[in-house]
Amino acid sequence: MGSISLATTTTDTISLPPQDQPTYKTPWIETPLVESSTLSALAGCRIFLKLENTQPSGSFKSRAMGAQILSHLNNPANAGKSIEFFASSGGNAGLAAVCAAKTLGFPCTVVVPLATKTLMVDKLRKAGAQDVIKHGETFSEAGEYMKEVIMKQGDDKEKGKTVKIALHPFDNPAIWEGNSTLLDELVEQVPAVAGEDPTGDHDDMILPVDAIICSVGGGGLLNGLVMGIERRRQQLAKSKKASTQQEYSKSTHFVAVETRGTDSLAAAVAQGSLVSLPKITSQATSLGAIRVSERTLEYALHPPQGVKVHSTVLSDADAARGVLRLVDDERVLVELACGVCVEAAVGDASREESKVSKKRKRNLDEGYGDDRLSSGENSEEEVSREKAPSTPLQSKLKELVPGIGPESRVVIVVCGGSNVTIDGAVEWRSMLKEGWGTEN
């Protein structure tokens, strides 16, 4: 298969200029898109899950960090030199950086705060990190230590021979380009609208999807998805030989979801300018950027033609409900940062279930490899579904996106994440049973 530029990458390899430079394998994969009948019934529309949890690192960050690494390898200034990568994220970005660097044959060192869980440190080491160093109370302190101390070690001896590159977890154009490949895949994967020519371009919309739900930390994923829509619009205009970009009667709506305590985008939108949160108070630490990128706020306040961005905030308890729903219905285990997108689509239907389920005792049986997680016949979840209203109640999706109905198509980006365990999910289920989040 031929080589193409990073901006339109959907193939297996990316070639480096000039021609005598090596060709590197793309360190991420095309992920499946599946329709969920259970979530569709609850949400009152067609719900499709883009399974980014199947990426090599377990999250969409494989695209982001892989593309950022490739952008440095593509730089002619680095040709023929020894290269080392450094990341200050001990979460999904750090893990993705290690996985991508190892796949491409380069070392990657990660510096993380002292409070980073042993689970993540062990995952980084097992993934092939050159070294994992713990320093500082915050990721900011870890990052400064990485740049000012770790990356300067051995400079005199290695000067001119080794290029040391610091990787950003979300605020980098190459990251956004990598994430935009997710949108390219949706163009090919989303089924044709009933009654329309399967090969048609759906003239009233850029992409035959009414809404895309994604979580927002620093904004790298949202930036990439919007960039992908813009590129798609340009491709359609070019294919139709249009002198100007076509006007579309239907926009693609993006529902940008945060948890309360990581809501830096919502705070910035309310203020109309970038805002830094004093601290992160949510358990969804993967969304823990105290300040979103400038590009993210620009897209939220002034989205390009054919795009509408809606910022919304849910609780940690809502996020946990979403995680457990994916476990029970899809046999997928993800982080709170991912589960919150599910509840944005389902909304109050899940709360109605909880009210009914409290009237019954739970009987647990085996499921998803652990009988503490999945519920069995006559369990509270099964009883609640039998008594849930046939017409879904209000959700953030329906509040924000007009005209959502049974035939509307909504894609949830299942961003994945490795900072989650079965034991953690069991604890969330217990907390929800005891009333966590019902006070909201």
Steps between C-alpha positions, in 0.01 A plus 500: 500500500639842409638755743318824571541806719411504869203729444313236302644186649271197486760256365760284664815703446622857490806584290760748618659761275742487328472178303803336662339515846336192654129429499330450836193296583204705624488429879121494526223294344163553336248427775155341465172691493211299646136584559368440852139386509479538878633855512293591195181388676581709807620807311214501250731518199756284320814481715827395338811427706842588355715255693823690561558278802631241250802715408847354584526715814136451597387852409469751217829646622673250271397726211597818682842402630579281200436788261705739714793259500473450123501877447842517666628206300374675184707807584803506264703665778482172695604278209783262580513595868441298812164601648362464851145593603386625840147529639378646830161329500466185705150446369374400159717747307815369664403139437416579137832679454690198631302257283541709186869570556574133561305399187709743296826389662580799722543536879253698709549610861204604714507732803194483725394661831574320823131425551470301175345163573719190494257354246595764242871490579500124449307535171751756374791272580335192351419697185872558449579840652872577497456623856218614728599777742280632780538864601290787630148543626339587165544420131620857455781442748579165341515665158733777615730246664496295180606798285741668739671195650431166329524619140822692572685203642796398286469806273873569484585145399209457256487851352428490129441124499169454681181699453291511817134576439234590757147387411191701592190302605242707303602848379686430177378522137644158416292351782185654352589368156542152644164518674337623180563159342217373721262721301645369173410150613145601588453623144554143383333319790172681563225312310303674228181679594194287425357575158810680374760388248770318706766666285350846533646791695181583697477849354336654806783407738878469505485166683182289536514533879280735703728519802834381632549474875854521635659580832730802539814526707739739331300488176729304269229252400236765433749704298581201282137410438410854395806514275385173344158651423667802340717276284198295398316813392798603288520155343132509406533849354797389292327185377205706382732755341329771699643847471407567863446269794149356502239613749348215699152516648590260784796552730700238685446559871781428745404440861815572700466335841693563820457390860439749778844583633677469163273744313763739364323528162161580654663762722677655201181504292310671782778757539559544128872459551749239618463413868732296721331288765657538846518121532348176373235363735343228283591132513518508120865599510555423132300817432718689743633784286453816704491702176386400150694589187433834335384321184240305700343813641501659155312201357249513786433873468540539124468159331563472125222471244296180536603446863330580831672435834307456826681492834341308787601377845389187688589355839746225586202285596357547149836398357499187717150411376631523146798277578276233652254522214781421255611213722152351526376560147812502284753307711741793481690644799610864469589796719263755652625745238344276237187386684380859537428515125256210528296678767493815290308296242278299737445753775200481730403155376777358715377689806149364449651152490679567827177596675336175395804283568523613863181307570667168419792309647792419274587141412846487346630231267795461269562747221787692342749280680391609848172422675522824695446713192227348287148441613302189426144391451257685730774744601416862572629612160284246313192589705559871444520455124171316496335795676689784331277734301457407135554864404848616606511794738697816444876481447775754449507387136132585447528823696786624286438359153164588343289243322663183631262213424489124436680525164764749614855365499729576793860384534649462847879500497590221743835660578609211723764545767722273709460655843208275597463161667219256568538572871451870432186434298366276777550784748312743274210258472484473878515877543220553247288240678549693820378823340812662351390781271131493590538826686573679170 
